[in-house]
CSV table of C-alpha atoms and ligand atoms in Angstrom, one decimal:
chain,number,residue,atom,x,y,z
A,170,MET,CA,11.7,32.6,-37.7
A,171,ALA,CA,13.7,29.9,-39.3
A,172,ALA,CA,15.6,29.4,-35.9
A,173,ALA,CA,12.2,29.2,-34.2
A,174,ARG,CA,11.1,26.5,-36.7
A,175,PHE,CA,14.2,24.6,-36.5
A,176,LEU,CA,13.8,24.5,-32.6
A,177,ALA,CA,10.2,23.3,-33.0
A,178,VAL,CA,11.3,20.5,-35.2
A,179,ILE,CA,14.0,19.5,-32.8
A,180,LEU,CA,11.6,19.5,-30.0
A,181,PHE,CA,9.0,17.5,-32.1
A,182,VAL,CA,11.8,14.9,-32.9
A,183,ALA,CA,12.9,14.8,-29.3
A,184,LEU,CA,9.2,14.2,-28.0
A,185,HIS,CA,8.2,11.7,-30.6
A,186,SER,CA,11.5,9.7,-31.4
A,187,GLY,CA,11.2,7.7,-28.3
A,188,ALA,CA,14.4,9.1,-27.2
A,189,PRO,CA,14.5,8.3,-23.4
A,190,VAL,CA,13.6,11.3,-21.3
A,191,ARG,CA,16.2,12.3,-18.7
A,192,TYR,CA,15.1,13.4,-15.3
A,193,THR,CA,17.1,15.8,-13.5
A,194,PRO,CA,17.6,15.5,-9.6
A,195,ASP,CA,14.8,18.1,-8.6
A,196,TRP,CA,11.1,17.7,-7.9
A,197,ASP,CA,10.1,19.7,-11.0
A,198,SER,CA,11.6,17.2,-13.3
A,199,LEU,CA,10.9,14.0,-11.4
A,200,ASP,CA,7.3,14.9,-10.7
A,201,LYS,CA,6.6,14.9,-14.5
A,202,ARG,CA,7.4,11.2,-14.8
A,203,PRO,CA,4.2,9.3,-15.8
A,204,LEU,CA,3.4,6.7,-13.3
A,205,PRO,CA,3.8,3.1,-15.0
A,206,CYS,CA,0.4,1.7,-15.7
A,207,TRP,CA,0.4,-1.5,-13.8
A,208,TYR,CA,0.2,0.4,-10.6
A,209,ASP,CA,-3.3,2.2,-11.2
A,210,GLU,CA,-4.7,-0.9,-12.6
A,211,ALA,CA,-3.7,-3.2,-9.7
A,212,LYS,CA,-5.8,-1.3,-7.1
A,213,PHE,CA,-5.3,-3.8,-4.3
A,214,GLY,CA,-2.2,-4.7,-2.4
A,215,ILE,CA,-1.2,-6.5,0.8
A,216,PHE,CA,1.2,-4.7,3.3
A,217,LEU,CA,3.3,-6.7,5.6
A,218,HIS,CA,4.9,-5.4,8.7
A,219,TRP,CA,7.5,-8.0,9.9
A,220,GLY,CA,10.6,-7.5,11.9
A,221,VAL,CA,12.3,-7.9,15.4
A,222,PHE,CA,9.1,-6.1,16.8
A,223,SER,CA,7.3,-9.3,15.8
A,224,VAL,CA,9.0,-11.0,18.6
A,225,PRO,CA,7.7,-9.2,21.6
A,226,SER,CA,4.6,-8.8,19.4
A,227,PHE,CA,3.1,-6.4,22.1
A,228,GLY,CA,1.8,-2.9,21.6
A,229,SER,CA,2.9,-2.2,18.0
A,230,GLU,CA,5.9,-2.2,15.7
A,231,TRP,CA,7.0,0.9,17.6
A,232,PHE,CA,7.7,-1.4,20.6
A,233,TRP,CA,11.4,-0.4,20.9
A,234,TRP,CA,10.8,3.3,20.8
A,235,ASN,CA,7.9,3.2,23.3
A,236,TRP,CA,10.2,1.2,25.6
A,237,GLU,CA,12.9,3.5,25.3
A,238,GLN,CA,10.4,6.4,26.1
A,239,LYS,CA,9.6,4.5,29.3
A,240,SER,CA,6.0,4.1,28.4
A,241,ALA,CA,4.5,2.3,31.5
A,242,ALA,CA,2.8,-0.6,29.7
A,243,TYR,CA,6.1,-1.5,27.9
A,244,VAL,CA,8.3,-1.2,31.1
A,245,GLN,CA,5.7,-3.4,32.9
A,246,PHE,CA,5.6,-5.9,30.1
A,247,MET,CA,9.5,-6.2,30.1
A,248,SER,CA,9.9,-6.4,33.8
A,249,GLU,CA,7.1,-9.2,34.1
A,250,ASN,CA,8.4,-11.2,31.1
A,251,TYR,CA,12.0,-10.8,30.7
A,252,PRO,CA,15.0,-10.8,32.9
A,253,PRO,CA,16.9,-7.6,34.1
A,254,GLY,CA,19.3,-6.4,31.6
A,255,PHE,CA,17.5,-7.9,28.6
A,256,THR,CA,17.9,-5.6,25.7
A,257,TYR,CA,15.8,-5.0,22.3
A,258,ALA,CA,18.8,-6.8,20.5
A,259,ASP,CA,18.4,-9.8,22.5
A,260,PHE,CA,14.8,-10.4,20.8
A,261,ALA,CA,16.5,-10.8,17.4
A,262,PRO,CA,17.6,-14.5,17.9
A,263,GLN,CA,14.0,-15.3,18.7
A,264,PHE,CA,12.8,-14.0,15.4
A,265,THR,CA,13.0,-17.6,14.1
A,266,ALA,CA,10.5,-17.7,11.1
A,267,GLU,CA,10.7,-21.4,11.1
A,268,PHE,CA,7.1,-21.7,9.5
A,269,PHE,CA,7.8,-19.1,6.9
A,270,ASP,CA,6.4,-20.7,3.7
A,271,PRO,CA,6.7,-18.0,1.1
A,272,ASP,CA,4.7,-20.1,-1.5
A,273,ALA,CA,1.8,-20.4,1.0
A,274,TRP,CA,1.9,-16.7,1.6
A,275,ALA,CA,1.9,-15.9,-2.1
A,276,GLU,CA,-1.0,-18.4,-2.6
A,277,LEU,CA,-3.0,-16.6,0.1
A,278,PHE,CA,-2.3,-13.0,-1.2
A,279,ALA,CA,-3.3,-14.2,-4.8
A,280,ALA,CA,-6.5,-15.8,-3.4
A,281,ALA,CA,-7.3,-12.5,-1.6
A,282,GLY,CA,-7.3,-10.9,-5.0
A,283,ALA,CA,-4.3,-8.7,-4.4
A,284,ARG,CA,-2.1,-7.7,-7.3
A,285,TYR,CA,0.9,-6.5,-5.4
A,286,VAL,CA,2.5,-7.1,-1.9
A,287,VAL,CA,4.7,-4.6,0.1
A,288,LEU,CA,7.1,-6.0,2.7
A,289,THR,CA,9.0,-4.0,5.5
A,290,THR,CA,12.6,-4.8,4.3
A,291,LYS,CA,13.7,-2.6,7.2
A,292,HIS,CA,11.5,-0.7,9.8
A,293,HIS,CA,12.7,2.1,12.0
A,294,GLU,CA,14.4,-0.2,14.2
A,295,GLY,CA,17.0,-0.8,11.5
A,296,PHE,CA,16.9,-4.6,11.3
A,297,THR,CA,17.1,-5.6,7.7
A,298,ASN,CA,15.0,-8.6,6.5
A,299,TRP,CA,17.9,-9.4,3.9
A,300,GLY,CA,21.6,-9.9,4.4
A,301,SER,CA,22.6,-6.2,4.0
A,302,PRO,CA,26.4,-5.8,4.2
A,303,VAL,CA,25.8,-2.5,6.0
A,304,SER,CA,23.8,-3.8,8.9
A,305,TRP,CA,26.3,-5.8,10.7
A,306,ASN,CA,24.8,-8.6,12.7
A,307,TRP,CA,21.4,-6.7,12.6
A,308,ASN,CA,20.0,-8.5,9.7
A,309,ALA,CA,18.1,-11.7,9.0
A,310,VAL,CA,20.8,-13.7,7.5
A,311,ASP,CA,23.4,-13.4,10.2
A,312,ASN,CA,20.8,-13.3,13.0
A,313,GLY,CA,17.3,-14.4,13.7
A,314,PRO,CA,15.9,-16.4,10.8
A,315,HIS,CA,19.3,-16.9,9.1
A,316,ARG,CA,17.4,-16.5,5.8
A,317,ASP,CA,16.9,-14.0,3.0
A,318,LEU,CA,13.3,-13.1,3.8
A,319,VAL,CA,13.2,-10.4,1.1
A,320,GLY,CA,14.6,-12.6,-1.6
A,321,ASP,CA,12.5,-15.7,-0.7
A,322,LEU,CA,9.2,-13.9,-0.8
A,323,GLY,CA,10.1,-12.1,-3.8
A,324,ASP,CA,10.7,-15.4,-5.7
A,325,ALA,CA,7.4,-16.9,-4.4
A,326,LEU,CA,5.5,-13.7,-5.6
A,327,LYS,CA,6.9,-13.9,-9.0
A,328,LYS,CA,5.7,-17.4,-9.7
A,329,ARG,CA,2.1,-16.0,-9.2
A,330,ASN,CA,2.7,-12.9,-11.1
A,331,LEU,CA,2.2,-10.7,-8.0
A,332,ARG,CA,4.1,-7.4,-8.2
A,333,TYR,CA,6.6,-6.8,-5.4
A,334,GLY,CA,7.1,-3.7,-3.3
A,335,LEU,CA,9.9,-2.9,-0.9
A,336,TYR,CA,9.0,-0.7,2.1
A,337,HIS,CA,12.1,0.9,3.5
A,338,SER,CA,12.6,3.3,6.4
A,339,LEU,CA,15.0,6.1,5.7
A,340,LEU,CA,15.6,6.9,9.4
A,341,GLU,CA,16.6,4.6,12.1
A,342,TRP,CA,15.5,5.6,15.6
A,343,PHE,CA,18.7,4.7,17.4
A,344,HIS,CA,21.5,4.3,14.7
A,345,PRO,CA,24.6,6.1,16.1
A,346,LEU,CA,25.4,7.6,12.8
A,347,TYR,CA,21.9,8.8,12.3
A,348,LEU,CA,21.8,10.3,15.8
A,349,ALA,CA,25.2,12.0,15.1
A,350,ASP,CA,23.9,13.7,11.9
A,351,LYS,CA,20.8,14.6,13.8
A,352,GLU,CA,22.9,16.3,16.5
A,353,CYS,CA,24.5,18.3,13.8
A,354,GLY,CA,21.1,19.5,12.5
A,355,PHE,CA,21.4,17.2,9.6
A,356,LYS,CA,24.3,19.4,8.1
A,357,THR,CA,26.3,16.1,7.9
A,358,GLN,CA,25.2,13.2,5.7
A,359,THR,CA,27.3,10.3,7.2
A,360,PHE,CA,24.4,8.0,7.9
A,361,VAL,CA,23.0,8.7,4.4
A,362,ARG,CA,26.3,7.9,2.8
A,363,MET,CA,27.2,4.8,4.9
A,364,LYS,CA,23.6,3.3,5.4
A,365,THR,CA,20.6,4.7,3.5
A,366,MET,CA,22.0,5.0,0.1
A,367,PRO,CA,24.0,1.8,0.1
A,368,GLU,CA,20.7,0.0,1.1
A,369,LEU,CA,18.5,1.5,-1.3
A,370,TYR,CA,21.0,0.9,-4.3
A,371,GLU,CA,21.3,-2.7,-3.1
A,372,LEU,CA,17.6,-3.4,-2.9
A,373,VAL,CA,17.2,-2.1,-6.3
A,374,MET,CA,20.1,-4.0,-8.0
A,375,ARG,CA,19.5,-7.3,-6.1
A,376,TYR,CA,15.7,-7.6,-6.0
A,377,LYS,CA,14.6,-5.4,-8.8
A,378,PRO,CA,11.3,-4.4,-7.2
A,379,ASP,CA,8.3,-3.0,-8.8
A,380,LEU,CA,7.7,-0.4,-6.2
A,381,ILE,CA,9.6,1.2,-3.4
A,382,TRP,CA,7.6,2.4,-0.4
A,383,SER,CA,9.7,5.0,1.5
A,384,ASP,CA,9.0,5.9,5.1
A,385,GLY,CA,10.8,7.3,8.1
A,386,ASP,CA,11.2,10.7,6.3
A,387,TRP,CA,9.7,13.2,8.8
A,388,GLU,CA,12.7,14.4,10.8
A,389,SER,CA,14.8,15.8,8.0
A,390,PRO,CA,14.5,17.4,4.5
A,391,ASP,CA,14.7,15.6,1.3
A,392,THR,CA,18.1,17.4,0.7
A,393,TYR,CA,19.5,15.5,3.7
A,394,TRP,CA,18.4,12.3,2.3
A,395,ASN,CA,19.7,13.0,-1.2
A,396,ALA,CA,16.3,11.9,-2.3
A,397,THR,CA,16.0,13.5,-5.7
A,398,ASP,CA,19.6,12.1,-6.7
A,399,PHE,CA,18.4,8.6,-5.7
A,400,LEU,CA,15.3,9.0,-7.8
A,401,ALA,CA,16.9,10.6,-10.8
A,402,TRP,CA,19.1,7.5,-10.9
A,403,LEU,CA,16.1,5.1,-10.4
A,404,TYR,CA,14.3,6.8,-13.3
A,405,ASN,CA,17.1,7.2,-15.8
A,406,GLU,CA,19.6,4.4,-15.1
A,407,SER,CA,18.4,1.7,-12.8
A,408,PRO,CA,17.4,-1.7,-14.3
A,409,ILE,CA,13.8,-1.1,-13.1
A,410,LYS,CA,13.5,2.4,-14.6
A,411,ASP,CA,10.5,1.6,-16.8
A,412,LYS,CA,8.3,-0.3,-14.1
A,413,VAL,CA,9.2,1.1,-10.8
A,414,VAL,CA,6.7,3.1,-8.8
A,415,VAL,CA,7.6,5.0,-5.7
A,416,ASN,CA,5.4,6.8,-3.0
A,417,ASP,CA,5.8,10.3,-1.7
A,418,ARG,CA,7.7,10.0,1.8
A,419,TRP,CA,11.1,11.3,0.8
A,420,GLY,CA,11.8,14.2,3.4
A,421,ILE,CA,9.8,16.8,5.5
A,422,ASN,CA,6.8,18.0,3.5
A,423,THR,CA,7.3,15.9,0.4
A,424,SER,CA,4.3,13.6,1.3
A,425,CYS,CA,1.3,14.6,-0.6
A,426,HIS,CA,3.4,17.0,-2.8
A,427,HIS,CA,6.1,15.1,-4.5
A,428,GLY,CA,7.3,11.6,-5.7
A,429,GLY,CA,5.2,9.0,-7.4
A,430,PHE,CA,1.7,8.0,-5.9
A,431,TYR,CA,0.7,9.9,-2.9
A,432,ASN,CA,0.2,8.2,0.6
A,433,CYS,CA,-0.2,11.4,2.4
A,434,ALA,CA,-1.1,10.3,6.0
A,435,ASP,CA,-1.5,6.6,7.1
A,436,LYS,CA,-5.1,5.6,6.5
A,437,TYR,CA,-5.6,8.8,4.3
A,438,THR,CA,-9.3,8.9,3.4
A,439,PRO,CA,-10.2,11.9,1.1
A,440,SER,CA,-13.8,12.8,0.6
A,441,THR,CA,-13.5,14.3,-2.8
A,442,LEU,CA,-11.6,13.1,-5.9
A,443,PRO,CA,-8.0,13.8,-5.5
A,444,ASP,CA,-6.2,15.1,-8.7
A,445,HIS,CA,-3.1,12.8,-8.3
A,446,LYS,CA,-2.7,9.1,-8.0
A,447,TRP,CA,-2.9,8.1,-4.3
A,448,GLU,CA,-3.0,5.0,-2.2
A,449,LYS,CA,-4.6,4.3,1.2
A,450,CYS,CA,-2.7,2.0,3.5
A,451,THR,CA,-4.4,0.7,6.5
A,452,SER,CA,-4.2,-2.3,8.8
A,453,ILE,CA,-6.8,-5.1,9.7
A,454,ASP,CA,-5.6,-4.7,13.2
A,455,HIS,CA,-6.9,-1.2,14.2
A,456,HIS,CA,-4.2,-0.8,16.9
A,457,SER,CA,-1.1,-2.0,15.0
A,458,TRP,CA,0.7,-2.8,11.8
A,459,GLY,CA,3.1,-5.4,13.4
A,460,TYR,CA,1.6,-8.5,15.0
A,461,ARG,CA,0.1,-8.5,18.4
A,462,ARG,CA,-0.3,-11.6,20.3
A,463,ASN,CA,-3.0,-10.1,22.6
A,464,MET,CA,-5.2,-8.6,19.8
A,465,GLN,CA,-9.0,-9.3,20.2
A,466,VAL,CA,-11.3,-9.9,17.5
A,467,ASN,CA,-13.3,-6.8,18.1
A,468,GLN,CA,-10.1,-4.7,17.4
A,469,LEU,CA,-10.0,-5.9,13.9
A,470,MET,CA,-11.6,-4.7,10.8
A,471,ASP,CA,-14.4,-7.1,9.6
A,472,GLU,CA,-15.0,-8.2,6.0
A,473,GLY,CA,-17.7,-5.6,5.5
A,474,SER,CA,-15.6,-2.7,6.5
A,475,ILE,CA,-12.6,-3.9,4.4
A,476,ILE,CA,-14.8,-4.2,1.4
A,477,SER,CA,-16.4,-1.0,1.9
A,478,GLU,CA,-13.0,0.9,2.2
A,479,LEU,CA,-11.7,-0.9,-0.9
A,480,VAL,CA,-14.8,0.3,-2.9
A,481,GLN,CA,-14.7,3.9,-1.7
A,482,THR,CA,-11.0,4.1,-2.2
A,483,VAL,CA,-11.1,2.9,-5.8
A,484,ALA,CA,-14.1,5.1,-6.5
A,485,TYR,CA,-12.0,8.1,-5.5
A,486,GLY,CA,-9.1,6.9,-7.8
A,487,GLY,CA,-7.1,5.3,-5.0
A,488,ASN,CA,-5.3,2.0,-4.4
A,489,TYR,CA,-6.0,0.0,-1.2
A,490,LEU,CA,-2.9,-1.4,0.6
A,491,LEU,CA,-4.2,-3.6,3.4
A,492,ASN,CA,-1.8,-4.6,6.1
A,493,VAL,CA,-1.4,-7.9,8.1
A,494,GLY,CA,1.4,-8.5,10.6
A,495,PRO,CA,3.0,-11.9,10.5
A,496,SER,CA,4.2,-13.6,13.6
A,497,LYS,CA,7.8,-14.2,14.5
A,498,GLU,CA,7.4,-17.9,13.4
A,499,GLY,CA,6.4,-16.6,9.9
A,500,LEU,CA,2.6,-17.4,10.4
A,501,ILE,CA,-0.3,-15.2,9.1
A,502,MET,CA,-2.9,-15.9,11.6
A,503,PRO,CA,-6.0,-17.7,10.6
A,504,ILE,CA,-8.3,-14.7,11.4
A,505,PHE,CA,-6.2,-12.7,8.8
A,506,GLN,CA,-6.3,-15.6,6.4
A,507,GLU,CA,-10.0,-15.7,6.6
A,508,ARG,CA,-10.5,-12.0,6.1
A,509,LEU,CA,-8.2,-11.9,3.1
A,510,ARG,CA,-9.7,-15.0,1.4
A,511,ASN,CA,-13.2,-13.5,1.9
A,512,VAL,CA,-12.1,-10.3,0.3
A,513,GLY,CA,-10.9,-12.5,-2.6
A,514,LYS,CA,-14.1,-14.3,-3.0
A,515,TRP,CA,-15.9,-10.9,-3.2
A,516,LEU,CA,-13.4,-9.8,-5.8
A,517,SER,CA,-13.7,-12.9,-7.8
A,518,ILE,CA,-17.3,-11.9,-8.6
A,519,ASN,CA,-17.1,-8.0,-8.4
A,520,GLY,CA,-13.3,-7.5,-9.4
A,521,GLU,CA,-14.6,-6.3,-12.8
A,522,ALA,CA,-15.8,-3.0,-11.1
A,523,ILE,CA,-12.3,-2.6,-9.3
A,524,TYR,CA,-9.3,-3.6,-11.4
A,525,ALA,CA,-8.2,-1.3,-14.2
A,526,THR,CA,-11.2,1.0,-13.6
A,527,LYS,CA,-11.1,4.8,-13.6
A,528,PRO,CA,-13.2,7.2,-11.5
A,529,TRP,CA,-16.4,8.1,-13.1
A,530,ARG,CA,-17.8,11.7,-13.5
A,531,VAL,CA,-19.7,11.1,-10.1
A,532,GLN,CA,-18.1,9.1,-7.3
A,533,THR,CA,-21.2,8.7,-5.0
A,534,ASP,CA,-24.8,9.7,-4.9
A,535,ASN,CA,-25.6,12.3,-2.4
A,536,CYS,CA,-28.5,10.9,-0.6
A,537,THR,CA,-27.9,7.2,-1.0
A,538,VAL,CA,-24.3,7.4,0.2
A,539,ASN,CA,-23.9,3.6,-0.1
A,540,VAL,CA,-23.5,3.8,-3.8
A,541,TRP,CA,-20.0,4.1,-5.2
A,542,TYR,CA,-19.2,4.4,-8.9
A,543,THR,CA,-16.4,3.3,-11.2
A,544,ALA,CA,-16.0,3.2,-15.0
A,545,LYS,CA,-14.2,1.3,-17.7
A,546,ASP,CA,-14.4,2.5,-21.3
A,547,SER,CA,-18.3,3.3,-21.6
A,548,VAL,CA,-19.4,0.9,-18.9
A,549,VAL,CA,-20.4,2.4,-15.5
A,550,TYR,CA,-20.4,0.3,-12.4
A,551,GLY,CA,-22.3,1.2,-9.2
A,552,THR,CA,-21.4,-0.9,-6.2
A,553,PHE,CA,-23.9,-0.6,-3.3
A,554,LEU,CA,-23.0,-1.5,0.2
A,555,LYS,CA,-26.6,-1.8,1.6
A,556,TRP,CA,-29.4,-3.8,0.1
A,557,PRO,CA,-32.4,-1.5,-0.3
A,558,THR,CA,-35.8,-2.3,1.5
A,559,GLY,CA,-38.4,-3.3,-1.2
A,560,ASN,CA,-35.6,-4.5,-3.5
A,561,VAL,CA,-35.6,-1.4,-5.5
A,562,LEU,CA,-32.5,0.7,-5.8
A,563,LYS,CA,-32.5,4.2,-6.8
A,564,LEU,CA,-29.5,5.5,-8.5
A,565,GLN,CA,-29.4,9.3,-8.9
A,566,SER,CA,-26.5,10.0,-11.1
A,567,PRO,CA,-26.7,7.7,-14.2
A,568,LYS,CA,-28.8,9.3,-17.0
A,569,PRO,CA,-30.5,6.4,-18.9
A,570,THR,CA,-30.9,6.2,-22.8
A,571,PRO,CA,-33.3,3.9,-24.7
A,572,SER,CA,-30.5,1.3,-25.1
A,573,THR,CA,-29.5,1.2,-21.3
A,574,ASN,CA,-28.8,-2.3,-20.0
A,575,VAL,CA,-28.5,-3.1,-16.3
A,576,THR,CA,-27.0,-6.4,-15.0
A,577,MET,CA,-25.6,-7.5,-11.7
A,578,LEU,CA,-22.2,-8.9,-11.5
A,579,GLY,CA,-22.4,-12.7,-10.7
A,580,LEU,CA,-25.8,-13.1,-12.2
A,581,THR,CA,-27.0,-13.8,-15.8
A,582,GLY,CA,-29.8,-11.7,-17.4
A,583,LEU,CA,-30.9,-8.1,-17.6
A,584,LEU,CA,-32.6,-6.4,-14.8
A,585,HIS,CA,-35.8,-4.4,-15.2
A,586,TRP,CA,-35.3,-0.6,-14.8
A,587,LYS,CA,-37.2,2.6,-15.3
A,588,GLU,CA,-36.3,6.2,-15.4
A,589,ASP,CA,-37.0,7.9,-12.1
A,590,PRO,CA,-39.6,10.8,-12.7
A,591,ASP,CA,-37.4,12.7,-10.3
A,592,LEU,CA,-33.7,11.9,-11.0
A,593,GLY,CA,-31.8,8.9,-12.2
A,594,ILE,CA,-33.0,5.3,-12.5
A,595,LEU,CA,-34.9,2.8,-10.5
A,596,VAL,CA,-33.6,-0.8,-10.7
A,597,ASN,CA,-35.5,-3.9,-9.7
A,598,LEU,CA,-33.1,-6.0,-7.8
A,599,PRO,CA,-33.4,-9.8,-8.2
A,600,MET,CA,-34.3,-12.2,-5.5
A,601,ILE,CA,-31.0,-13.9,-5.1
A,602,PRO,CA,-31.0,-17.6,-4.3
A,603,PRO,CA,-28.9,-18.5,-1.3
A,604,GLY,CA,-25.4,-19.6,-2.0
A,605,VAL,CA,-24.9,-17.3,-5.1
A,606,PHE,CA,-22.9,-14.9,-3.2
A,607,THR,CA,-20.9,-16.2,-0.5
A,608,VAL,CA,-19.7,-12.8,0.7
A,609,GLU,CA,-22.7,-10.5,1.1
A,610,TYR,CA,-21.4,-7.1,1.9
A,611,ALA,CA,-21.6,-5.1,-1.5
A,612,TRP,CA,-23.1,-5.9,-4.8
A,613,THR,CA,-22.3,-4.3,-8.2
A,614,LEU,CA,-24.7,-3.1,-10.9
A,615,LYS,CA,-23.1,-3.0,-14.5
A,616,LEU,CA,-24.7,-0.2,-16.4
A,617,GLU,CA,-24.3,0.0,-20.1
A,618,GLY,CA,-25.6,2.7,-22.3
A,619,VAL,CA,-26.0,5.4,-19.6
A,620,ASN,CA,-24.6,8.8,-19.5
B,258,LIG,C1,24.3,13.5,-2.7
B,258,LIG,O1,24.2,13.8,-4.1
B,258,LIG,C2,25.4,14.5,-4.6
B,258,LIG,C3,25.0,14.9,-6.0
B,258,LIG,O2,24.8,13.8,-6.8
B,258,LIG,C4,26.7,13.9,-4.4
B,258,LIG,O3,27.7,14.7,-4.7
B,258,LIG,C5,26.9,13.4,-2.8
B,258,LIG,O4,27.9,12.7,-2.6
B,258,LIG,C6,25.6,12.7,-2.3
B,258,LIG,N1,25.7,12.5,-0.9
B,258,LIG,C7,25.4,11.3,-0.3
B,258,LIG,C8,25.5,11.4,1.1
B,258,LIG,O5,25.1,10.4,-1.0
B,259,LIG,C1,5.1,22.1,1.6
B,259,LIG,O1,5.4,22.1,0.2
B,259,LIG,C2,4.3,22.6,-0.6
B,259,LIG,C3,4.4,22.2,-1.9
B,259,LIG,O2,5.7,22.1,-2.4
B,259,LIG,C4,4.3,24.2,-0.3
B,259,LIG,O3,3.2,24.9,-0.9
B,259,LIG,C5,4.2,24.3,1.2
B,259,LIG,O4,4.4,25.8,1.4
B,259,LIG,C6,5.2,23.7,2.0
B,259,LIG,N1,4.9,23.9,3.4
B,259,LIG,C7,6.0,24.0,4.3
B,259,LIG,C8,5.7,24.2,5.7
B,259,LIG,O5,7.2,24.0,3.9
B,260,LIG,C1,-24.0,16.0,-5.4
B,260,LIG,O1,-23.6,17.1,-4.6
B,260,LIG,C2,-22.6,17.8,-5.4
B,260,LIG,C3,-21.9,18.8,-4.5
B,260,LIG,O2,-22.9,19.4,-3.8
B,260,LIG,C4,-23.0,18.3,-6.7
B,260,LIG,O3,-22.0,18.8,-7.4
B,260,LIG,C5,-23.6,17.1,-7.5
B,260,LIG,O4,-24.1,17.6,-8.7
B,260,LIG,C6,-24.6,16.3,-6.8
B,260,LIG,N1,-25.1,15.1,-7.5
B,260,LIG,C7,-26.5,14.9,-7.7
B,260,LIG,C8,-26.5,13.6,-8.5
B,260,LIG,O5,-27.2,15.5,-7.3
B,261,LIG,C1,-28.6,-3.8,-24.6
B,261,LIG,O1,-28.9,-5.2,-24.7
B,261,LIG,C2,-29.5,-5.3,-26.1
B,261,LIG,C3,-30.0,-6.7,-26.3
B,261,LIG,O2,-29.0,-7.8,-25.9
B,261,LIG,C4,-28.5,-4.9,-27.3
B,261,LIG,O3,-29.0,-4.9,-28.6
B,261,LIG,C5,-28.0,-3.5,-27.0
B,261,LIG,O4,-26.9,-3.3,-27.8
B,261,LIG,C6,-27.5,-3.4,-25.6
B,261,LIG,N1,-27.2,-2.0,-25.3
B,261,LIG,C7,-26.0,-1.7,-24.9
B,261,LIG,C8,-25.7,-0.1,-24.6
B,261,LIG,O5,-24.9,-2.4,-24.9
């Protein structure tokens, strides 16, 4: 009895003294770490796929792989445009980045309303966008741009208070040490010891990122990657242990099960409320994450679909990470700039219903599927994606009270509403003078005093 009481006191002190929690290198322990708050509040980020694949800028960022697989379109592209004997490595000196202006990029991302930015520091091709000492001559300082792309973007983002995420591919398609480990059924870990771990530790110590976006995990188990050892160090010891957020791609079958927030699959789109923080990553170019010179405008997401996905993702408790592929010169194409700036204009009016919100008890109405709800404290937001004919919007789920107030974000004044005899409320929408909303794809009602 006394011993039990003593233990209870110890436990109480341990939990309440602010003594740092120690994580052990296993998923049971690591999965208990609370996600730092900034990430859920941020809601919207920009994803950048930039590397040597931006030089051919044909097909997708999987160019090298597809070419090696002798995919007909790639073989033809090479034979028609490059001399015989030209290798993938020969593209690297043409990754010039001469127009890369990190401050201009940061200004664009801030104007888009993004709160974080994730850059490919190294994709599956293995080229590092910083001067990695374990990527001999296959890095952006010794080859190509002759510049620390990772560091220079990070400095510019910091000036605008944008959080910085580093994408990092665990595997490299054609690295000889990786292929040797693979040959041994991943029973040896030479590549992990010589390449993956030195890179991850260096990225953390040198750039102190807010987020590590891991990828390239699907061929081998997390035990091969020593993922839990790295994460225990990251959470216990590293200089970013209090703020860092990671995703879920740390080995076969970790995605959607372990780690920080869940990406699950690319472009993951749940249709009910997940019980774990998640992120939808997607790309404005439907066909590629890397830049494609021959993209056509009808292959790109338009503003309406971007805003619609953002709204639905946030209603289901997710973050939205929207990708654009910069060119080898370091340019973000004007069509992408226009998309991003228009999302920002929409967020400048409707961001109150997005940032730092929580899912409400209902995510969407059943018959009017174009209404999506979020909540902040006692306020409920209903964002609708289609203007109703007759200017009367029926919201099924909110239960009105005598003190209910309804307003529209961007306009002053209360809107008239009445209880629907059937279910929910009917709101008289205002006639909006032209020019009030420059981006007309979705409008937000703010509901106070509803249940
Ligand atoms: C993996 O982690 C274990 C335990 O910390 C360590 O002994 C081993 O050297 C690590 N292996 C690699 C390849 O990092
Ligand atoms: C994947 O992991 C989940 C959760 O840890 C487990 O329930 C499931 O059986 C695993 N599937 C495979 C194929 O290992
Ligand atoms: C919508 O449908 C779901 C599932 O069928 C149900 O639980 C929910 O109560 C319905 N909502 C409304 C407002 O009818
Ligand atoms: C609604 O507005 C009225 C008048 O401005 C105010 O007295 C009341 O407190 C508001 N109700 C809520 C729930 O905020």
